[in-house]
PDB file of C-alpha atoms and ligand atoms in Angstrom:
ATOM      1  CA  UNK A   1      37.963  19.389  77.227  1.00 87.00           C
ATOM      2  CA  UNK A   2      36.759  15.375  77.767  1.00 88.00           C
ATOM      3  CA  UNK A   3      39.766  12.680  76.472  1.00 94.00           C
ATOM      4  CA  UNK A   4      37.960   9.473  76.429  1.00 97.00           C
ATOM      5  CA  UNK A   5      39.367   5.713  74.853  1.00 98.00           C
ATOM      6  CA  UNK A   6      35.663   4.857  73.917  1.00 98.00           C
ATOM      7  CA  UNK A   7      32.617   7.291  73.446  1.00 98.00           C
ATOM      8  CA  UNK A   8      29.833   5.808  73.674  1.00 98.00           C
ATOM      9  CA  UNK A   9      26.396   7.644  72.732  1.00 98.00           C
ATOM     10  CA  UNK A  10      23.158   6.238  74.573  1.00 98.00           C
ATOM     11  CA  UNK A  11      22.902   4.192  77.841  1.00 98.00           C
ATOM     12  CA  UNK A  12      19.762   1.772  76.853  1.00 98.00           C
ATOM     13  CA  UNK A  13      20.847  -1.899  77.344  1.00 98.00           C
ATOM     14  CA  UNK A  14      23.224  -2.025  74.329  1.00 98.00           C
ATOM     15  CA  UNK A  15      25.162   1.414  75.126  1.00 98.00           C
ATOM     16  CA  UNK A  16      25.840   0.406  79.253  1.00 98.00           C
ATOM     17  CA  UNK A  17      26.592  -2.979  78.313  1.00 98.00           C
ATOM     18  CA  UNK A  18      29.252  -2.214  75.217  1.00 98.00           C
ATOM     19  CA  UNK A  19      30.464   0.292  78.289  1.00 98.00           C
ATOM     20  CA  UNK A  20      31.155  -2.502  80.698  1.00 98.00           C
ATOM     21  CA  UNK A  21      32.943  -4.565  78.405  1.00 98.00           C
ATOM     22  CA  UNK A  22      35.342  -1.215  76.965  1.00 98.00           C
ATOM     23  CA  UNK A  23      35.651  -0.354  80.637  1.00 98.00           C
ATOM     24  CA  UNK A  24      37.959  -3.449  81.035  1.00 97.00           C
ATOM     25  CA  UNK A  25      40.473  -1.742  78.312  1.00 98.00           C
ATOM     26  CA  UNK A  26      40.076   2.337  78.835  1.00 98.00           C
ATOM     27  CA  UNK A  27      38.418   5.068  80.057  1.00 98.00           C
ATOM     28  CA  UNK A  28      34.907   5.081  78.751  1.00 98.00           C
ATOM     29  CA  UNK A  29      32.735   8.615  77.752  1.00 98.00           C
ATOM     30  CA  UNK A  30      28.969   7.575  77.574  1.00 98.00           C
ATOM     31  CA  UNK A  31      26.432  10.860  76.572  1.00 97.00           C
ATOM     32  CA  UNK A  32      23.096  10.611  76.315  1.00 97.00           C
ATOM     33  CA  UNK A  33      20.575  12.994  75.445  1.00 96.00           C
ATOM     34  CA  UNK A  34      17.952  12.731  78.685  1.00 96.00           C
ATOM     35  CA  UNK A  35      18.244  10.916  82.168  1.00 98.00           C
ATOM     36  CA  UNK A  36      20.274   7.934  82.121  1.00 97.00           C
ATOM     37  CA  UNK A  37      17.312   5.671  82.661  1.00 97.00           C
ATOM     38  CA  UNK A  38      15.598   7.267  79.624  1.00 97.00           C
ATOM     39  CA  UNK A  39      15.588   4.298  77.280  1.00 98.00           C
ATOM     40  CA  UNK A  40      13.815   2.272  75.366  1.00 98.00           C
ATOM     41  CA  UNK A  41      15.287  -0.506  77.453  1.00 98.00           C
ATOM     42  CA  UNK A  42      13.841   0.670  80.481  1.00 98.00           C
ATOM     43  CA  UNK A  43      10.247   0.374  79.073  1.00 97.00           C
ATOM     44  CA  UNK A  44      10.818  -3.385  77.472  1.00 96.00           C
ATOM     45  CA  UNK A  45       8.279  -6.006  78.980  1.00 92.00           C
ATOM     46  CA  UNK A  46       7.821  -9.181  78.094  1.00 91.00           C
ATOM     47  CA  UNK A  47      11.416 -10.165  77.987  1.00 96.00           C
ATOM     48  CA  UNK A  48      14.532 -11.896  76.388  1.00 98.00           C
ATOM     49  CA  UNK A  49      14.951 -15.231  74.123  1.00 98.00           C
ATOM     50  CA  UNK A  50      17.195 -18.021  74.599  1.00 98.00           C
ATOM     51  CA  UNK A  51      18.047 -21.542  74.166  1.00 98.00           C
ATOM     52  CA  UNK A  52      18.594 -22.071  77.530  1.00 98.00           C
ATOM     53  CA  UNK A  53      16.429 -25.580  78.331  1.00 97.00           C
ATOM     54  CA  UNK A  54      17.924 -28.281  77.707  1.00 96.00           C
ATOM     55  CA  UNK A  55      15.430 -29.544  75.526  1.00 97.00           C
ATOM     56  CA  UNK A  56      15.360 -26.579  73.283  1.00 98.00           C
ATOM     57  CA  UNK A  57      17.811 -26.358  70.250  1.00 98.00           C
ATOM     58  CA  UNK A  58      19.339 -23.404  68.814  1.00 98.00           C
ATOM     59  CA  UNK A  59      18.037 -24.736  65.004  1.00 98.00           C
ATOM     60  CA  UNK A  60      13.995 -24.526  66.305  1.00 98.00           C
ATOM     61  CA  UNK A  61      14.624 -20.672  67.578  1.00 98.00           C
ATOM     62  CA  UNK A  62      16.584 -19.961  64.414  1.00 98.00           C
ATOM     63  CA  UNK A  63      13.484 -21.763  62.578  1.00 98.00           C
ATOM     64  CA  UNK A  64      10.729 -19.735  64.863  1.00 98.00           C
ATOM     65  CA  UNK A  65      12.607 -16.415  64.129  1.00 98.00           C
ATOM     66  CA  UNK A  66      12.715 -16.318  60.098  1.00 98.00           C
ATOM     67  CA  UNK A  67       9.723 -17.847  59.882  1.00 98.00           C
ATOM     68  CA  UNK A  68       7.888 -15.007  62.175  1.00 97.00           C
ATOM     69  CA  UNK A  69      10.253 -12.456  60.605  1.00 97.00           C
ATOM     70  CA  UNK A  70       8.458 -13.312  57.225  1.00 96.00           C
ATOM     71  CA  UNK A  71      11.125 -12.810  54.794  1.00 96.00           C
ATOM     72  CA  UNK A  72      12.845  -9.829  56.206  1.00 97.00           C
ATOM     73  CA  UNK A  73      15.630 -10.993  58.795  1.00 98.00           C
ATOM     74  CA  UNK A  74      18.926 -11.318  57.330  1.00 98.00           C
ATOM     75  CA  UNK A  75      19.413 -15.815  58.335  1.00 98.00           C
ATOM     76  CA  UNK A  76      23.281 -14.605  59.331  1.00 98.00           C
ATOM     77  CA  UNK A  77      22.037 -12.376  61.500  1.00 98.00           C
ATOM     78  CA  UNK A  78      19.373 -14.339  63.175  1.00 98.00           C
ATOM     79  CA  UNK A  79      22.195 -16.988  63.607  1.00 98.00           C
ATOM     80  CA  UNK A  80      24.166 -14.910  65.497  1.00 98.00           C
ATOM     81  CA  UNK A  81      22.155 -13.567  67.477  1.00 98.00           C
ATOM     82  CA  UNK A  82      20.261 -16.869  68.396  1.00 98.00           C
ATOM     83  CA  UNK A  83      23.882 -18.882  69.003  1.00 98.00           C
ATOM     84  CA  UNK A  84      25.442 -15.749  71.123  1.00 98.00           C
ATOM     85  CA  UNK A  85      21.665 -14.960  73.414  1.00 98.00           C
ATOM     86  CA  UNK A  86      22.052 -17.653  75.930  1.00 98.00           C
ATOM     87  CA  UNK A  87      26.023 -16.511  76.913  1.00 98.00           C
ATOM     88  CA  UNK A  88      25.055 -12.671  77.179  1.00 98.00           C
ATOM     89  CA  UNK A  89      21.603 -13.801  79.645  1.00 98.00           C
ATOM     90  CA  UNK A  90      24.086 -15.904  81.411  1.00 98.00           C
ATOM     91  CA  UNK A  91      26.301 -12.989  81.620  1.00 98.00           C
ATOM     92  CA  UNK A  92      23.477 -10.471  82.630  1.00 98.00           C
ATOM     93  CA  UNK A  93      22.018 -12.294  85.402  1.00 98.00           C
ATOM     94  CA  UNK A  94      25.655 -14.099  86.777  1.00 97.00           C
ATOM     95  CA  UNK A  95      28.077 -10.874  86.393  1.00 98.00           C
ATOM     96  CA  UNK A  96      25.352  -8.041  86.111  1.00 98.00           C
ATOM     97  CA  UNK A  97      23.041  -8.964  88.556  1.00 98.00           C
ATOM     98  CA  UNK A  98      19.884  -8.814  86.394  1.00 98.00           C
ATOM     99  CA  UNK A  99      17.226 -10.273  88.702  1.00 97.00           C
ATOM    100  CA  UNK A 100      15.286 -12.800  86.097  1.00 98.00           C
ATOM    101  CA  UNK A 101      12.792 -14.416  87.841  1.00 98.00           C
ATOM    102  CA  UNK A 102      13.794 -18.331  88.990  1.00 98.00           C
ATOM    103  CA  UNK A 103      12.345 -21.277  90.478  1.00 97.00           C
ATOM    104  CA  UNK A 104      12.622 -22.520  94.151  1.00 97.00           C
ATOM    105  CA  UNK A 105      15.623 -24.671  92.562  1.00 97.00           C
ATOM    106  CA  UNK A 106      17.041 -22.007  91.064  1.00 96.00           C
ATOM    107  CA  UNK A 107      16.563 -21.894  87.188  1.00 96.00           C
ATOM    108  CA  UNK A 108      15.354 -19.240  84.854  1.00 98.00           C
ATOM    109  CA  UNK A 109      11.283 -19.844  84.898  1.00 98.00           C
ATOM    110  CA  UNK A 110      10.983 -19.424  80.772  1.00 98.00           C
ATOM    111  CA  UNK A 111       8.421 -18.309  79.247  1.00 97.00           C
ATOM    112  CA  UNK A 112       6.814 -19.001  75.928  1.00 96.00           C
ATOM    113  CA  UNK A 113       5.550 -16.225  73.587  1.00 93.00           C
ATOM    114  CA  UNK A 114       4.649 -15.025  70.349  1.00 92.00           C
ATOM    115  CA  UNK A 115       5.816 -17.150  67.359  1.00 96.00           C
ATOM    116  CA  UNK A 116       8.061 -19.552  69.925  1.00 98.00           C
ATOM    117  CA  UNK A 117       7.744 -22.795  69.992  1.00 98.00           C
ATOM    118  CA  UNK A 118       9.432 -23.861  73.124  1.00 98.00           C
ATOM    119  CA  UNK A 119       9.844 -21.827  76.541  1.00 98.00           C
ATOM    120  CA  UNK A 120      12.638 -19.804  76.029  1.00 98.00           C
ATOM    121  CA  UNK A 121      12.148 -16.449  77.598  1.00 98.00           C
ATOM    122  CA  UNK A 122      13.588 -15.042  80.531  1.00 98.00           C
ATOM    123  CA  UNK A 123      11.974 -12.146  82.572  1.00 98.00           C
ATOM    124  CA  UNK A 124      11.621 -10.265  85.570  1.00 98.00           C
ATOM    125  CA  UNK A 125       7.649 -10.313  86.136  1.00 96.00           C
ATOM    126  CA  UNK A 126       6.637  -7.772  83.111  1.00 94.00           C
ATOM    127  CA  UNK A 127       9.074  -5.026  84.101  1.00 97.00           C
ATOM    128  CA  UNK A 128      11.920  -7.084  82.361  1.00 98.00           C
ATOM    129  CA  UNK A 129      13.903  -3.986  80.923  1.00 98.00           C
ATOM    130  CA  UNK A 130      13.925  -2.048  83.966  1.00 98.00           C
ATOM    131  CA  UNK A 131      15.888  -5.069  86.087  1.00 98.00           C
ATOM    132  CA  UNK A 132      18.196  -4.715  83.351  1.00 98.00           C
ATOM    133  CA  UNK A 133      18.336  -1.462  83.106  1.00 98.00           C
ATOM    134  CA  UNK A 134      18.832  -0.778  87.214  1.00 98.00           C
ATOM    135  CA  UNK A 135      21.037  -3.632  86.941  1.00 98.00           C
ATOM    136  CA  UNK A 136      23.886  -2.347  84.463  1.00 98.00           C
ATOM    137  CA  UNK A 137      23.229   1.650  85.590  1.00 98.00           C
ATOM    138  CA  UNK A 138      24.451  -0.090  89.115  1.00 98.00           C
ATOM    139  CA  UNK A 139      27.016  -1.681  87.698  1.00 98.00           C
ATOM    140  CA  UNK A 140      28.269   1.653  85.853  1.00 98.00           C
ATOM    141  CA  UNK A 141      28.287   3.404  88.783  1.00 98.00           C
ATOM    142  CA  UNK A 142      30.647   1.053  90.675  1.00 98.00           C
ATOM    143  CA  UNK A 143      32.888   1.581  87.737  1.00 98.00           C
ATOM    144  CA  UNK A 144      32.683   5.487  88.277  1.00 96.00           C
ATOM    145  CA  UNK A 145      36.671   5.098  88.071  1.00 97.00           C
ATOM    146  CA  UNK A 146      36.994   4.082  84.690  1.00 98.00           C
ATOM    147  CA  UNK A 147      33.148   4.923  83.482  1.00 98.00           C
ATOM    148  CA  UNK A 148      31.835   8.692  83.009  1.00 97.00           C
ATOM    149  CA  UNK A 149      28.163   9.240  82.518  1.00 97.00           C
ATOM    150  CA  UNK A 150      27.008  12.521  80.456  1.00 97.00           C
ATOM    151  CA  UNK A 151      23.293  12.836  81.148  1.00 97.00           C
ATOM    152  CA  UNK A 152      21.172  15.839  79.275  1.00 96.00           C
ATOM    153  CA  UNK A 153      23.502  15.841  76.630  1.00 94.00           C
ATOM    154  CA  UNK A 154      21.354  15.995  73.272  1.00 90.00           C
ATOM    155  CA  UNK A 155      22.267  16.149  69.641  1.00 88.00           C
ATOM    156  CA  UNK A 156      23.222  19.970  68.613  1.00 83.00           C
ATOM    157  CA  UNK A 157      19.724  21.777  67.191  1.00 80.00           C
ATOM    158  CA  UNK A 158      20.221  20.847  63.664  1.00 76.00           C
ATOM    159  CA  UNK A 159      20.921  17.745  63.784  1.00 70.00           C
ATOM    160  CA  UNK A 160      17.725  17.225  66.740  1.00 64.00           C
TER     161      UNK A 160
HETATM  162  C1  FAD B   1       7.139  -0.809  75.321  1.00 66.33           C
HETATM  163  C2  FAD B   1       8.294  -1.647  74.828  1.00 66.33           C
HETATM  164  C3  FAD B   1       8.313  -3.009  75.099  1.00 66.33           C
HETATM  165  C4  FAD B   1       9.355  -3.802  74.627  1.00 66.33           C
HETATM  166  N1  FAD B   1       9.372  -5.134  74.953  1.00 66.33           N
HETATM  167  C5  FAD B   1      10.441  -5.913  74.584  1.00 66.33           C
HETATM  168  C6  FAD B   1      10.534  -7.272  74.986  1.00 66.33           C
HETATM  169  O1  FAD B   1       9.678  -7.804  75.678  1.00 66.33           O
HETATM  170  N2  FAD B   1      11.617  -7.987  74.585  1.00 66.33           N
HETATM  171  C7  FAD B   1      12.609  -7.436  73.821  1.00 66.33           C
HETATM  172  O2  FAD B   1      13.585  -8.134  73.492  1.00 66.33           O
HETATM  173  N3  FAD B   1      12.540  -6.148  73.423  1.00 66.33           N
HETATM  174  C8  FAD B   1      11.500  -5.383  73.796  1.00 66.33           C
HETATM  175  N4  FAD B   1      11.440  -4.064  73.410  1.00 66.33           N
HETATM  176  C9  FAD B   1      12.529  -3.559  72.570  1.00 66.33           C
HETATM  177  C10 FAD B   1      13.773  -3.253  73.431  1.00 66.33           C
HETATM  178  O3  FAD B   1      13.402  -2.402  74.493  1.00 66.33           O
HETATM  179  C11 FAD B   1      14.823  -2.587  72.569  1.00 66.33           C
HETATM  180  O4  FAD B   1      15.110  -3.385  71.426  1.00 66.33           O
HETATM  181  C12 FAD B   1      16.123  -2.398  73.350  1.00 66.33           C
HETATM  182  O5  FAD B   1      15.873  -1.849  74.612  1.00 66.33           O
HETATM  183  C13 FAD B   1      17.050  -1.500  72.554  1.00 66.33           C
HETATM  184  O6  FAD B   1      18.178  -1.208  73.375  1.00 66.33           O
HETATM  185  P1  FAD B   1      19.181  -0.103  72.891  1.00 66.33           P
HETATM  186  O7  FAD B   1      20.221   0.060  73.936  1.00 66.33           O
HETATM  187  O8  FAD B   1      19.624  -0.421  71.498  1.00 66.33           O
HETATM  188  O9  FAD B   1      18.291   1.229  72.740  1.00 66.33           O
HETATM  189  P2  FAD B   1      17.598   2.141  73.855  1.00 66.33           P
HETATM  190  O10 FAD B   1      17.293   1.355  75.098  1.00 66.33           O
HETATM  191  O11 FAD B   1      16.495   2.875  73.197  1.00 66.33           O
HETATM  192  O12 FAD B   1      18.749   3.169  74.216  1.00 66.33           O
HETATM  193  C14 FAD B   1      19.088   4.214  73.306  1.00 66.33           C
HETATM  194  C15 FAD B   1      19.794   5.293  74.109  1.00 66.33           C
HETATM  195  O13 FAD B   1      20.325   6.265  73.223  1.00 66.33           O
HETATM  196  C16 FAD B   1      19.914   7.568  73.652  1.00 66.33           C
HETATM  197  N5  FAD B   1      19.908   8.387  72.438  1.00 66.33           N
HETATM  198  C17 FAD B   1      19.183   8.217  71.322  1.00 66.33           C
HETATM  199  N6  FAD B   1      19.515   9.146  70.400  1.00 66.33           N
HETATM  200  C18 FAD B   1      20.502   9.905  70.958  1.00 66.33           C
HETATM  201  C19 FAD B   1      21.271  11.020  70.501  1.00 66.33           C
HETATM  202  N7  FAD B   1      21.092  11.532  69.271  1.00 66.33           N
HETATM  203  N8  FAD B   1      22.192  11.555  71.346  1.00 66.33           N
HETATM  204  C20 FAD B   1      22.389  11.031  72.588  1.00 66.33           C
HETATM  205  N9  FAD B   1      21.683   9.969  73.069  1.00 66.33           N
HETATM  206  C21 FAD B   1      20.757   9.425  72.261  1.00 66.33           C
HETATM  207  C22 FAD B   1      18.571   7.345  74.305  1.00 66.33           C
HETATM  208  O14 FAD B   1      18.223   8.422  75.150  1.00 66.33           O
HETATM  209  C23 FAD B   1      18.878   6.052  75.067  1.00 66.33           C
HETATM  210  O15 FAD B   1      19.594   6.306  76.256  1.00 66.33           O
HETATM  211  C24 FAD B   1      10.410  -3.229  73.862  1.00 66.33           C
HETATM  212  C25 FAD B   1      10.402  -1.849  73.625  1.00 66.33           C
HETATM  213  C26 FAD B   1       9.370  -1.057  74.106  1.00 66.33           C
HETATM  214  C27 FAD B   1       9.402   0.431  73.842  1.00 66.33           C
END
């Protein structure tokens, strides 16, 4: 029999990451149905939004958002993800290790995509979800004491 303080079921970006954070409290149980790296994470390109230029403001990527959403993103939700995105990329490069691509002076080169009106993305050439997936599986690892990976462990047949 597994005891666990936290299951956790997946380890895309959101799964490993939650992980991390529960790791610092208790013993951590993360299943997933395939490989560990077998996530829609690991395929993600492009990469991740953020006010993170000085000259950007958290009201024009709230604006660009519901405007592109087109009536269907919830404005409390778009808040708080838009307010909370630059302190989890900080955290993801600075803790994690998430190799986003820089400058020769060191800042995040930022993109500028779809409906965006202002650079504001940070990547890792086009293979943005794998650095963060490699990244946080690395990280896991290290925390092998407190962090137990179940690979191959799918849903039961009926519920499949
Ligand atoms: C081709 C592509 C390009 C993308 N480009 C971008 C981009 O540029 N920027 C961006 O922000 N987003 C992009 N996305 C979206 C982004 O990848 C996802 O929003 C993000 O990775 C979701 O992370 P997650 O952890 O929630 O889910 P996932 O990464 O999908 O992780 C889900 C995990 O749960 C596991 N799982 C699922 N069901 C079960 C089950 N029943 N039992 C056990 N385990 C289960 C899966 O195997 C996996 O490990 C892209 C996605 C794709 C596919």
């Amino acid at each position: 029999m597994l005891e666990t303080d936290y299951l956790v079921i997946g380890s895309g970006l959101a799964g490993l990451y939650f992980a991390l954070r529960a790791s610092e409290h208790g013993r951590v149980l993360v299943a997933t149905k395939r490989a560990p790296d077998d996530a829609n994470t690991t395929w993600a390109q492009g990469g991740v939004a953020g006010v993170l230029d000085p000259a950007d403001r958290m009201e024009a990527h709230i604006e660009d958002t519901l405007r592109v959403g087109d009536g269907i993103c919830h404005p409390d939700t778009v808040e708080a993800c838009v307010r909370e995105a630059p302190a989890h990329i900080l955290r993801l490069a600075n803790e994690l290790g998430v190799a986003f691509d820089r400058d020769a002076e060191g800042h995040f080169e930022l993109g500028r995509e779809g409906g965006h009106t202002a650079r504001r993305i940070v990547h890792a050439k086009d293979s943005t979800g794998w650095a963060i997936q490699e990244a946080l599986l690395a990280r896991v690892s290290e925390r092998g004491d407190r962090i137990k990976l179940l690979p191959n462990h799918p849903p039961r047949p009926e519920y499949r």
